């Protein structure tokens, strides 16, 4: 069960700055809604193709399609996140010649979210009384549940934006349907619109 606590915040301000700069020079017909800003962009055919692949591969990841209830579920979610991170990095490599493009940047926002979650998770491991594989106490387990919920919402909302670029409707897909609508701004570091 989720408590609604916010155990850590995401810092994707650099991605937001780059996305805003990209949109100034590549305004188009696809509107992306991100924390603190919405931008209209135009993506190339290769970006759309990679966006479709990302959506297809990521929407079935276990961490986006299940809620954790025990230590085993948490461990499976962590493994799923590592696989997801590898895929995101692979797609960023494929787009490295257009690293300022929207698909690359949203993949970076997802990868940053995973890295920041894993940094938080490492602190939980260090706070835990025993090595990995030893049962987590209820307090630590609740912190995992809350942090995984924040990450699930972040990745799902990012994936909705990637789907918009790809021209795919994911509104009825798994748990993604639970994350339609506005971003939970309070889980992100503040971003000033006039930032350069």
Coordinates of N, CA, C and O in Angstrom, one line a residue:
X1 N 0.8 -1.2 0.0 CA 0.0 0.0 0.0 C 0.9 1.2 0.0 O 1.9 1.3 0.7
X2 N 0.5 2.2 -0.8 CA 1.3 3.5 -0.9 C 0.8 4.5 0.2 O -0.4 4.6 0.4
X3 N 1.8 5.1 0.8 CA 1.4 6.1 1.8 C 1.2 7.5 1.3 O 0.6 8.3 2.0
X4 N 1.7 7.8 0.1 CA 1.6 9.1 -0.5 C 2.8 10.0 -0.1 O 2.8 11.1 -0.6
X5 N 3.7 9.4 0.6 CA 4.9 10.2 1.0 C 5.8 10.4 -0.3 O 5.7 9.6 -1.2
X6 N 6.6 11.5 -0.3 CA 7.5 11.8 -1.3 C 8.9 11.6 -0.8 O 9.5 12.5 -0.2
X7 N 9.5 10.4 -1.0 CA 10.8 10.1 -0.3 C 12.0 10.7 -1.0 O 13.1 10.9 -0.4
X8 N 11.9 11.1 -2.3 CA 12.9 11.9 -3.0 C 12.3 12.6 -4.1 O 11.1 12.4 -4.5
X9 N 13.0 13.6 -4.7 CA 12.5 14.4 -5.8 C 13.4 14.1 -7.1 O 14.6 13.9 -7.0
X10 N 12.8 14.2 -8.2 CA 13.5 14.1 -9.5 C 14.1 15.5 -9.9 O 13.4 16.5 -9.7
X11 N 15.3 15.4 -10.4 CA 15.9 16.6 -11.0 C 16.1 16.4 -12.5 O 17.0 15.7 -12.9
X12 N 15.2 16.9 -13.3 CA 15.3 16.8 -14.7 C 15.4 18.2 -15.4 O 15.0 18.4 -16.5
X13 N 15.8 19.2 -14.6 CA 15.9 20.6 -15.1 C 16.7 20.7 -16.3 O 16.3 21.5 -17.2
X14 N 17.8 20.0 -16.4 CA 18.7 20.1 -17.6 C 17.9 19.7 -18.8 O 18.0 20.3 -19.9
X15 N 17.2 18.5 -18.7 CA 16.4 18.0 -19.8 C 15.4 19.0 -20.3 O 15.1 19.3 -21.4
X16 N 14.7 19.7 -19.3 CA 13.7 20.6 -19.6 C 14.2 21.9 -20.3 O 13.6 22.4 -21.3
X17 N 15.4 22.3 -19.9 CA 16.1 23.4 -20.6 C 16.4 23.1 -22.0 O 16.1 23.9 -23.0
X18 N 16.9 21.9 -22.3 CA 17.2 21.5 -23.6 C 16.0 21.3 -24.5 O 16.0 21.7 -25.6
X19 N 14.9 20.8 -23.9 CA 13.7 20.6 -24.6 C 13.1 21.9 -25.0 O 12.6 22.1 -26.1
X20 N 13.2 22.9 -24.1 CA 12.7 24.2 -24.4 C 13.5 24.9 -25.6 O 12.9 25.4 -26.5
X21 N 14.8 24.7 -25.5 CA 15.6 25.2 -26.6 C 15.3 24.5 -28.0 O 15.2 25.2 -29.0
X22 N 15.1 23.2 -27.9 CA 14.8 22.5 -29.1 C 13.5 23.0 -29.7 O 13.4 23.2 -30.9
X23 N 12.5 23.1 -28.9 CA 11.2 23.5 -29.3 C 11.2 24.9 -30.0 O 10.4 25.2 -30.9
X24 N 12.0 25.8 -29.5 CA 12.1 27.2 -30.1 C 12.5 27.1 -31.6 O 12.1 27.9 -32.4
X25 N 13.4 26.1 -31.9 CA 13.9 26.0 -33.3 C 13.2 24.9 -34.1 O 13.4 24.8 -35.3
X26 N 12.4 24.1 -33.5 CA 11.7 23.0 -34.2 C 10.2 22.9 -33.8 O 9.7 21.8 -33.6
X27 N 9.6 24.0 -33.8 CA 8.1 24.0 -33.4 C 7.4 23.1 -34.4 O 7.7 23.1 -35.6
X28 N 6.4 22.4 -33.9 CA 5.7 21.5 -34.8 C 4.3 21.2 -34.3 O 3.7 21.9 -33.5
X29 N 3.8 20.1 -34.8 CA 2.4 19.7 -34.6 C 2.1 18.8 -33.4 O 1.0 18.5 -33.0
X30 N 3.2 18.3 -32.7 CA 3.1 17.4 -31.6 C 3.3 18.2 -30.3 O 4.4 18.8 -30.2
X31 N 2.4 18.2 -29.4 CA 2.5 18.9 -28.1 C 2.9 17.9 -27.1 O 2.3 16.9 -26.9
X32 N 4.1 18.2 -26.4 CA 4.5 17.4 -25.3 C 4.2 18.2 -24.0 O 4.6 19.4 -23.9
X33 N 3.6 17.5 -23.1 CA 3.4 18.1 -21.8 C 4.3 17.5 -20.8 O 4.3 16.3 -20.5
X34 N 5.2 18.4 -20.2 CA 6.2 18.0 -19.3 C 6.0 18.7 -18.0 O 5.3 19.7 -17.9
X35 N 6.7 18.3 -16.9 CA 6.6 19.1 -15.7 C 7.0 20.6 -16.0 O 8.1 20.8 -16.6
X36 N 6.2 21.5 -15.6 CA 6.5 22.9 -15.7 C 6.3 23.5 -17.1 O 6.4 24.8 -17.2
X37 N 6.2 22.7 -18.2 CA 6.1 23.4 -19.5 C 5.5 22.4 -20.5 O 5.5 21.2 -20.3
X38 N 4.9 23.0 -21.5 CA 4.4 22.3 -22.7 C 5.1 22.9 -23.9 O 5.3 24.1 -23.9
X39 N 5.5 22.0 -24.8 CA 6.2 22.5 -26.0 C 5.6 21.8 -27.2 O 5.1 20.6 -27.1
X40 N 5.5 22.5 -28.3 CA 5.1 21.9 -29.6 C 6.4 21.6 -30.4 O 7.2 22.5 -30.5
X41 N 6.5 20.4 -30.8 CA 7.8 19.9 -31.5 C 7.5 19.3 -32.8 O 6.3 18.9 -33.1
X42 N 8.5 19.1 -33.5 CA 8.5 18.3 -34.8 C 9.6 17.3 -34.7 O 10.7 17.7 -34.4
X43 N 9.3 16.0 -34.9 CA 10.3 15.0 -34.8 C 10.4 14.4 -36.2 O 9.5 14.3 -37.0
X44 N 11.7 13.9 -36.5 CA 12.0 13.3 -37.8 C 11.5 11.9 -37.8 O 11.1 11.3 -36.8
X45 N 11.5 11.3 -39.0 CA 11.0 9.9 -39.2 C 11.8 8.9 -38.3 O 11.2 8.0 -37.8
X46 N 13.1 9.0 -38.2 CA 13.9 8.1 -37.4 C 13.6 8.2 -36.0 O 13.4 7.2 -35.3
X47 N 13.3 9.4 -35.5 CA 12.9 9.6 -34.1 C 11.6 8.9 -33.8 O 11.4 8.3 -32.8
X48 N 10.7 9.1 -34.8 CA 9.3 8.5 -34.6 C 9.4 7.0 -34.6 O 8.8 6.3 -33.8
X49 N 10.3 6.4 -35.4 CA 10.5 5.0 -35.4 C 11.1 4.5 -34.1 O 10.6 3.5 -33.5
X50 N 12.1 5.2 -33.6 CA 12.6 4.8 -32.3 C 11.6 5.0 -31.2 O 11.6 4.2 -30.2
X51 N 10.8 6.0 -31.3 CA 9.8 6.3 -30.3 C 8.8 5.1 -30.3 O 8.4 4.6 -29.2
X52 N 8.4 4.6 -31.5 CA 7.5 3.5 -31.5 C 8.1 2.2 -30.9 O 7.5 1.5 -30.1
X53 N 9.4 2.0 -31.1 CA 10.1 0.9 -30.5 C 10.2 1.0 -29.0 O 9.9 0.1 -28.3
X54 N 10.5 2.2 -28.5 CA 10.5 2.4 -27.1 C 9.2 2.2 -26.4 O 9.1 1.5 -25.4
X55 N 8.1 2.7 -27.0 CA 6.8 2.4 -26.5 C 6.5 1.0 -26.4 O 6.0 0.4 -25.4
X56 N 6.7 0.3 -27.5 CA 6.4 -1.2 -27.6 C 7.2 -1.9 -26.6 O 6.6 -2.8 -25.9
X57 N 8.5 -1.7 -26.4 CA 9.3 -2.4 -25.5 C 9.0 -2.0 -24.0 O 9.1 -2.9 -23.1
X58 N 8.8 -0.8 -23.7 CA 8.7 -0.3 -22.4 C 7.3 -0.5 -21.7 O 7.2 -0.8 -20.5
X59 N 6.3 -0.5 -22.5 CA 5.0 -0.6 -21.9 C 4.7 -1.9 -21.3 O 3.8 -2.0 -20.4
X60 N 5.5 -2.9 -21.7 CA 5.3 -4.3 -21.1 C 6.3 -4.6 -19.9 O 6.3 -5.7 -19.4
X61 N 7.1 -3.6 -19.5 CA 8.0 -3.8 -18.4 C 7.3 -4.1 -17.2 O 6.3 -3.4 -16.9
X62 N 7.7 -5.0 -16.4 CA 7.0 -5.4 -15.2 C 6.8 -4.2 -14.2 O 5.7 -4.1 -13.7
X63 N 7.8 -3.4 -14.1 CA 7.7 -2.3 -13.1 C 6.6 -1.3 -13.5 O 6.1 -0.6 -12.6
X64 N 6.2 -1.3 -14.8 CA 5.1 -0.4 -15.2 C 3.8 -1.1 -15.1 O 2.7 -0.5 -15.3
X65 N 3.8 -2.4 -14.9 CA 2.5 -3.2 -15.0 C 2.1 -3.9 -13.7 O 1.2 -4.7 -13.8
X66 N 2.8 -3.6 -12.6 CA 2.5 -4.3 -11.4 C 2.8 -3.4 -10.2 O 3.7 -2.6 -10.3
X67 N 2.1 -3.6 -9.1 CA 2.4 -3.0 -7.9 C 3.1 -4.0 -6.9 O 2.6 -5.1 -6.9
X68 N 4.0 -3.5 -6.2 CA 4.8 -4.4 -5.3 C 4.0 -4.6 -4.0 O 3.3 -3.8 -3.6
X69 N 4.2 -5.8 -3.5 CA 3.6 -6.2 -2.2 C 4.5 -6.8 -1.2 O 4.2 -6.9 0.0
X70 N 5.7 -7.2 -1.7 CA 6.7 -7.9 -0.8 C 8.1 -7.7 -1.3 O 8.3 -7.1 -2.3
X71 N 9.1 -8.3 -0.5 CA 10.5 -8.1 -0.9 C 10.8 -8.7 -2.3 O 11.5 -8.1 -3.1
X72 N 10.2 -9.8 -2.6 CA 10.4 -10.5 -3.9 C 9.9 -9.5 -5.0 O 10.5 -9.4 -6.1
X73 N 8.7 -8.9 -4.8 CA 8.2 -8.0 -5.8 C 9.2 -6.8 -6.0 O 9.4 -6.3 -7.1
X74 N 9.7 -6.3 -4.9 CA 10.6 -5.2 -5.0 C 11.9 -5.6 -5.8 O 12.3 -4.9 -6.7
X75 N 12.4 -6.8 -5.5 CA 13.6 -7.3 -6.2 C 13.3 -7.4 -7.7 O 14.1 -7.1 -8.6
X76 N 12.1 -7.9 -8.1 CA 11.8 -8.0 -9.5 C 11.6 -6.7 -10.2 O 12.0 -6.5 -11.3
X77 N 11.1 -5.7 -9.4 CA 11.0 -4.3 -10.0 C 12.4 -3.7 -10.2 O 12.6 -3.1 -11.2
X78 N 13.3 -4.0 -9.3 CA 14.6 -3.5 -9.4 C 15.3 -4.1 -10.7 O 16.0 -3.4 -11.4
X79 N 15.1 -5.4 -10.9 CA 15.7 -6.0 -12.1 C 15.1 -5.5 -13.3 O 15.8 -5.2 -14.3
X80 N 13.8 -5.2 -13.3 CA 13.1 -4.7 -14.5 C 13.6 -3.3 -14.8 O 13.8 -2.9 -16.0
X81 N 13.9 -2.5 -13.8 CA 14.4 -1.2 -14.0 C 15.8 -1.2 -14.6 O 16.1 -0.3 -15.5
X82 N 16.6 -2.1 -14.2 CA 18.0 -2.3 -14.8 C 17.8 -2.6 -16.3 O 18.6 -2.0 -17.2
X83 N 16.9 -3.5 -16.7 CA 16.7 -3.8 -18.1 C 16.2 -2.6 -18.8 O 16.6 -2.3 -20.0
X84 N 15.3 -1.8 -18.2 CA 14.7 -0.6 -18.8 C 15.8 0.4 -19.1 O 15.9 1.0 -20.1
X85 N 16.7 0.6 -18.1 CA 17.8 1.5 -18.2 C 18.7 1.1 -19.4 O 19.1 2.0 -20.2
X86 N 19.0 -0.1 -19.5 CA 19.8 -0.6 -20.7 C 19.2 -0.3 -22.0 O 19.8 0.2 -22.9
X87 N 17.9 -0.5 -22.1 CA 17.2 -0.2 -23.3 C 17.2 1.3 -23.6 O 17.5 1.7 -24.8
X88 N 17.0 2.1 -22.6 CA 17.0 3.6 -22.8 C 18.4 4.0 -23.3 O 18.5 4.9 -24.2
X89 N 19.5 3.5 -22.7 CA 20.8 3.9 -23.1 C 21.1 3.4 -24.6 O 21.6 4.2 -25.4
X90 N 20.6 2.2 -24.9 CA 20.8 1.7 -26.3 C 20.1 2.7 -27.3 O 20.7 3.0 -28.3
X91 N 18.9 3.1 -27.0 CA 18.2 4.0 -27.9 C 18.8 5.4 -27.9 O 18.8 6.1 -29.0
X92 N 19.4 5.8 -26.8 CA 20.1 7.1 -26.8 C 21.4 7.0 -27.7 O 21.7 7.9 -28.4
X93 N 22.0 5.9 -27.7 CA 23.2 5.7 -28.5 C 22.7 5.7 -30.0 O 23.4 6.4 -30.8
X94 N 21.6 5.1 -30.3 CA 21.1 5.1 -31.7 C 20.7 6.5 -32.1 O 20.7 6.8 -33.3
X95 N 20.4 7.4 -31.2 CA 20.0 8.8 -31.5 C 21.1 9.8 -31.2 O 20.9 11.0 -31.2
X96 N 22.4 9.3 -31.0 CA 23.4 10.2 -30.5 C 23.7 11.3 -31.5 O 24.2 12.4 -31.1
X97 N 23.4 11.2 -32.8 CA 23.7 12.3 -33.7 C 22.6 13.3 -33.6 O 22.8 14.4 -34.2
X98 N 21.5 13.1 -32.9 CA 20.5 14.1 -32.7 C 20.1 14.1 -31.2 O 19.0 14.0 -30.8
X99 N 21.2 14.3 -30.4 CA 21.0 14.2 -29.0 C 20.2 15.4 -28.4 O 19.9 15.4 -27.2
X100 N 19.9 16.4 -29.2 CA 19.1 17.5 -28.7 C 17.6 17.3 -29.1 O 16.8 18.1 -28.9
X101 N 17.3 16.1 -29.7 CA 15.9 15.9 -30.2 C 15.0 15.4 -29.1 O 15.4 15.0 -28.0
X102 N 13.7 15.4 -29.3 CA 12.7 15.1 -28.2 C 12.8 13.7 -27.7 O 12.6 13.4 -26.5
X103 N 13.0 12.7 -28.6 CA 13.0 11.3 -28.2 C 14.2 11.1 -27.3 O 14.1 10.5 -26.2
X104 N 15.3 11.6 -27.7 CA 16.6 11.4 -26.9 C 16.4 12.1 -25.6 O 16.7 11.5 -24.5
X105 N 15.8 13.3 -25.5 CA 15.7 14.0 -24.3 C 14.7 13.4 -23.3 O 14.9 13.3 -22.1
X106 N 13.6 12.8 -23.9 CA 12.6 12.2 -23.0 C 13.2 10.8 -22.5 O 13.0 10.5 -21.3
X107 N 14.0 10.2 -23.3 CA 14.7 8.9 -22.9 C 15.7 9.3 -21.8 O 15.8 8.6 -20.8
X108 N 16.3 10.5 -21.9 CA 17.2 10.9 -20.9 C 16.5 11.2 -19.6 O 16.9 10.9 -18.5
X109 N 15.3 11.8 -19.7 CA 14.5 12.1 -18.5 C 14.1 10.8 -17.8 O 14.2 10.7 -16.5
X110 N 13.8 9.8 -18.5 CA 13.5 8.5 -17.9 C 14.7 7.9 -17.3 O 14.7 7.4 -16.2
X111 N 15.8 7.9 -18.0 CA 17.1 7.3 -17.5 C 17.5 8.1 -16.3 O 18.0 7.5 -15.3
X112 N 17.4 9.4 -16.3 CA 17.8 10.2 -15.1 C 16.9 9.8 -13.9 O 17.4 9.7 -12.8
X113 N 15.6 9.6 -14.1 CA 14.7 9.2 -13.1 C 15.1 7.9 -12.5 O 15.1 7.7 -11.3
X114 N 15.5 6.9 -13.3 CA 15.9 5.6 -12.9 C 17.2 5.8 -12.1 O 17.3 5.2 -11.0
X115 N 18.2 6.5 -12.6 CA 19.4 6.7 -11.9 C 19.2 7.3 -10.5 O 19.8 6.9 -9.5
X116 N 18.3 8.4 -10.5 CA 18.1 9.0 -9.2 C 17.4 8.1 -8.2 O 17.6 8.1 -7.0
X117 N 16.4 7.3 -8.7 CA 15.8 6.3 -7.9 C 16.8 5.3 -7.4 O 16.8 5.0 -6.2
X118 N 17.8 4.8 -8.2 CA 18.8 3.8 -7.8 C 19.7 4.4 -6.8 O 20.2 3.7 -5.9
X119 N 20.0 5.7 -6.9 CA 20.8 6.4 -5.8 C 20.1 6.4 -4.5 O 20.6 6.1 -3.5
X120 N 18.8 6.7 -4.6 CA 17.9 6.7 -3.4 C 17.9 5.2 -2.8 O 18.0 5.0 -1.6
X121 N 17.7 4.3 -3.7 CA 17.6 2.8 -3.3 C 18.9 2.4 -2.6 O 18.9 1.7 -1.7
X122 N 20.1 2.9 -3.1 CA 21.3 2.5 -2.5 C 21.4 3.0 -1.0 O 21.9 2.4 -0.2
X123 N 20.8 4.2 -0.8 CA 20.8 4.7 0.6 C 19.9 3.9 1.4 O 20.2 3.6 2.6
X124 N 18.8 3.3 0.8 CA 17.9 2.4 1.6 C 18.7 1.1 1.9 O 18.6 0.6 3.0
X125 N 19.5 0.6 1.0 CA 20.2 -0.6 1.2 C 21.2 -0.3 2.3 O 21.4 -1.2 3.2
X126 N 21.9 0.8 2.3 CA 22.8 1.1 3.4 C 22.1 1.3 4.7 O 22.7 1.0 5.8
X127 N 20.9 1.8 4.7 CA 20.2 1.9 6.0 C 19.6 0.6 6.5 O 19.2 0.5 7.7
X128 N 19.4 -0.3 5.6 CA 18.9 -1.6 5.9 C 19.8 -2.4 6.8 O 21.0 -2.3 6.7
X129 N 19.3 -3.2 7.7 CA 20.2 -3.9 8.7 C 21.0 -5.0 8.1 O 22.0 -5.4 8.8
X130 N 20.7 -5.5 7.0 CA 21.5 -6.6 6.4 C 21.7 -6.5 5.0 O 21.3 -5.5 4.3
X131 N 22.4 -7.5 4.4 CA 22.8 -7.4 3.0 C 21.5 -7.7 2.1 O 20.5 -8.1 2.7
X132 N 21.6 -7.4 0.8 CA 20.5 -7.8 -0.1 C 20.2 -9.2 0.1 O 21.0 -10.1 0.3
X133 N 18.9 -9.5 -0.1 CA 18.5 -10.9 0.1 C 17.9 -11.1 1.5 O 17.2 -12.1 1.7
X134 N 18.2 -10.3 2.4 CA 17.7 -10.4 3.8 C 16.4 -9.6 3.8 O 16.3 -8.5 3.2
X135 N 15.4 -10.1 4.5 CA 14.1 -9.4 4.5 C 14.2 -8.0 5.0 O 14.9 -7.7 5.9
X136 N 13.5 -7.1 4.2 CA 13.5 -5.7 4.6 C 12.5 -5.5 5.7 O 11.4 -6.1 5.7
X137 N 12.8 -4.6 6.6 CA 11.7 -4.3 7.7 C 10.6 -3.5 7.1 O 10.8 -2.9 6.0
X138 N 9.5 -3.4 7.8 CA 8.3 -2.7 7.2 C 8.5 -1.3 6.8 O 8.0 -0.8 5.8
X139 N 9.3 -0.6 7.6 CA 9.6 0.9 7.3 C 10.3 1.0 6.0 O 10.0 1.8 5.2
X140 N 11.4 0.2 5.9 CA 12.2 0.3 4.6 C 11.4 -0.2 3.4 O 11.4 0.4 2.4
X141 N 10.6 -1.2 3.6 CA 9.7 -1.7 2.5 C 8.7 -0.6 2.1 O 8.5 -0.4 0.9
X142 N 8.2 0.1 3.0 CA 7.2 1.2 2.7 C 7.9 2.3 1.9 O 7.4 2.8 1.0
X143 N 9.2 2.6 2.2 CA 9.9 3.6 1.5 C 10.2 3.1 0.0 O 10.1 3.9 -0.9
X144 N 10.4 1.8 -0.1 CA 10.6 1.3 -1.5 C 9.2 1.5 -2.2 O 9.2 1.9 -3.4
X145 N 8.1 1.1 -1.6 CA 6.8 1.2 -2.3 C 6.6 2.6 -2.7 O 6.1 2.8 -3.8
X146 N 6.8 3.6 -1.8 CA 6.5 5.0 -2.2 C 7.5 5.5 -3.3 O 7.0 6.1 -4.2
X147 N 8.7 5.1 -3.2 CA 9.7 5.6 -4.2 C 9.4 4.9 -5.6 O 9.5 5.6 -6.6
X148 N 9.1 3.6 -5.6 CA 8.7 3.0 -6.8 C 7.5 3.6 -7.4 O 7.4 3.7 -8.7
X149 N 6.5 4.0 -6.6 CA 5.3 4.6 -7.2 C 5.7 5.9 -7.9 O 5.1 6.2 -8.9
X150 N 6.5 6.7 -7.2 CA 7.0 8.0 -7.9 C 7.6 7.7 -9.2 O 7.4 8.4 -10.2
X151 N 8.5 6.7 -9.2 CA 9.3 6.4 -10.4 C 8.3 5.8 -11.5 O 8.4 6.2 -12.7
X152 N 7.4 5.0 -11.1 CA 6.4 4.4 -12.0 C 5.6 5.6 -12.7 O 5.4 5.6 -13.9
X153 N 5.2 6.5 -11.9 CA 4.4 7.7 -12.5 C 5.3 8.5 -13.4 O 4.8 8.9 -14.5
X154 N 6.5 8.7 -13.0 CA 7.5 9.5 -13.9 C 7.7 8.8 -15.2 O 7.5 9.4 -16.3
X155 N 8.0 7.6 -15.2 CA 8.3 6.8 -16.4 C 7.1 6.7 -17.3 O 7.1 6.9 -18.5
X156 N 5.9 6.4 -16.7 CA 4.7 6.3 -17.4 C 4.3 7.6 -18.1 O 3.9 7.6 -19.3
X157 N 4.5 8.7 -17.4 CA 4.1 10.0 -18.0 C 5.1 10.4 -19.1 O 4.7 11.0 -20.1
X158 N 6.4 10.0 -18.9 CA 7.4 10.2 -20.0 C 7.0 9.4 -21.2 O 7.1 9.8 -22.3
X159 N 6.6 8.1 -20.9 CA 6.3 7.2 -22.0 C 5.0 7.7 -22.8 O 5.0 7.5 -24.0
X160 N 4.1 8.3 -22.1 CA 3.0 8.9 -22.8 C 3.4 10.0 -23.8 O 2.9 10.1 -24.9
X161 N 4.5 10.8 -23.4 CA 5.0 11.8 -24.3 C 5.7 11.1 -25.5 O 5.6 11.6 -26.7
X162 N 6.5 10.1 -25.3 CA 7.1 9.3 -26.4 C 6.1 8.8 -27.3 O 6.2 8.8 -28.5
X163 N 5.0 8.3 -26.7 CA 3.9 7.7 -27.6 C 3.3 8.8 -28.4 O 2.9 8.6 -29.6
X164 N 3.2 10.0 -27.9 CA 2.6 11.1 -28.7 C 3.5 11.4 -29.9 O 3.0 11.6 -31.0
X165 N 4.8 11.4 -29.7 CA 5.8 11.6 -30.8 C 5.6 10.4 -31.8 O 5.6 10.7 -33.0
X166 N 5.4 9.2 -31.3 CA 5.3 8.0 -32.2 C 3.9 8.0 -32.9 O 3.7 7.2 -33.8
X167 N 2.9 8.7 -32.4 CA 1.6 8.7 -32.9 C 0.8 7.5 -32.5 O -0.1 7.0 -33.2
X168 N 1.1 7.0 -31.2 CA 0.5 5.8 -30.7 C -0.4 6.2 -29.5 O 0.1 7.0 -28.6
X169 N -1.5 5.6 -29.4 CA -2.4 5.9 -28.2 C -2.1 4.8 -27.2 O -2.4 3.6 -27.5
X170 N -1.7 5.2 -26.0 CA -1.4 4.2 -25.0 C -2.3 4.5 -23.8 O -2.0 4.0 -22.7
X171 N -3.3 5.2 -23.9 CA -4.2 5.6 -22.8 C -4.8 4.4 -22.1 O -5.1 4.5 -20.9
X172 N -5.0 3.3 -22.8 CA -5.6 2.1 -22.1 C -4.6 1.1 -21.8 O -5.0 0.0 -21.4
X173 N -3.3 1.4 -21.8 CA -2.2 0.4 -21.6 C -1.9 0.2 -20.1 O -1.5 1.1 -19.5
X174 N -2.1 -1.0 -19.6 CA -1.7 -1.3 -18.3 C -1.9 -0.2 -17.2 O -2.9 0.4 -17.2
X175 N -0.9 0.0 -16.4 CA -1.0 1.0 -15.4 C -0.8 2.4 -16.0 O -1.1 3.4 -15.3
X176 N -0.3 2.5 -17.2 CA -0.2 3.8 -17.8 C -1.5 4.6 -17.8 O -1.5 5.8 -17.6
X177 N -2.6 3.9 -17.9 CA -3.9 4.6 -17.9 C -4.1 5.3 -16.6 O -4.9 6.2 -16.5
X178 N -3.4 4.9 -15.5 CA -3.6 5.5 -14.2 C -2.8 6.8 -14.1 O -2.9 7.6 -13.1
X179 N -2.0 7.1 -15.1 CA -1.1 8.3 -15.0 C -1.4 9.3 -16.1 O -0.6 10.1 -16.5
X180 N -2.6 9.3 -16.7 CA -3.1 10.3 -17.6 C -3.3 11.6 -16.8 O -3.5 11.6 -15.6
X181 N -3.1 12.7 -17.5 CA -3.3 13.9 -16.8 C -2.1 14.6 -16.4 O -1.0 14.3 -16.8
X182 N -2.2 15.6 -15.5 CA -1.1 16.4 -15.1 C 0.0 15.7 -14.3 O -0.3 14.7 -13.6
X183 N 1.2 16.2 -14.5 CA 2.4 15.7 -13.7 C 2.2 16.0 -12.3 O 1.6 17.1 -11.9
X184 N 2.8 15.3 -11.4 CA 2.8 15.5 -10.0 C 4.0 16.4 -9.7 O 5.1 16.0 -9.3
X185 N 3.8 17.7 -9.9 CA 4.9 18.7 -9.9 C 5.7 18.7 -8.6 O 6.9 18.9 -8.6
X186 N 5.0 18.4 -7.5 CA 5.8 18.4 -6.2 C 6.9 17.4 -6.1 O 7.7 17.4 -5.2
X187 N 7.0 16.4 -7.0 CA 8.0 15.4 -6.9 C 9.2 15.8 -7.8 O 10.1 15.0 -8.0
X188 N 9.2 17.0 -8.4 CA 10.3 17.5 -9.3 C 10.9 18.7 -8.7 O 10.2 19.6 -8.1
X189 N 12.2 18.9 -8.8 CA 12.9 20.1 -8.5 C 12.3 21.2 -9.3 O 12.0 21.1 -10.4
X190 N 12.2 22.4 -8.6 CA 11.6 23.6 -9.3 C 12.3 23.9 -10.5 O 13.6 23.9 -10.6
X191 N 11.6 24.3 -11.5 CA 12.1 24.8 -12.8 C 11.5 26.1 -13.2 O 10.3 26.2 -13.2
X192 N 12.4 27.1 -13.3 CA 11.9 28.4 -13.7 C 11.8 28.5 -15.2 O 12.7 28.2 -15.9
X193 N 10.6 28.9 -15.7 CA 10.3 29.0 -17.1 C 11.3 29.9 -17.8 O 11.7 29.7 -18.9
X194 N 11.7 31.0 -17.2 CA 12.7 32.0 -17.8 C 14.1 31.5 -17.7 O 15.0 32.2 -18.1
X195 N 14.4 30.4 -17.1 CA 15.8 29.8 -17.1 C 16.3 29.8 -18.5 O 15.6 29.5 -19.4
X196 N 17.6 30.0 -18.6 CA 18.3 29.8 -19.9 C 19.2 28.6 -19.9 O 19.5 28.0 -19.0

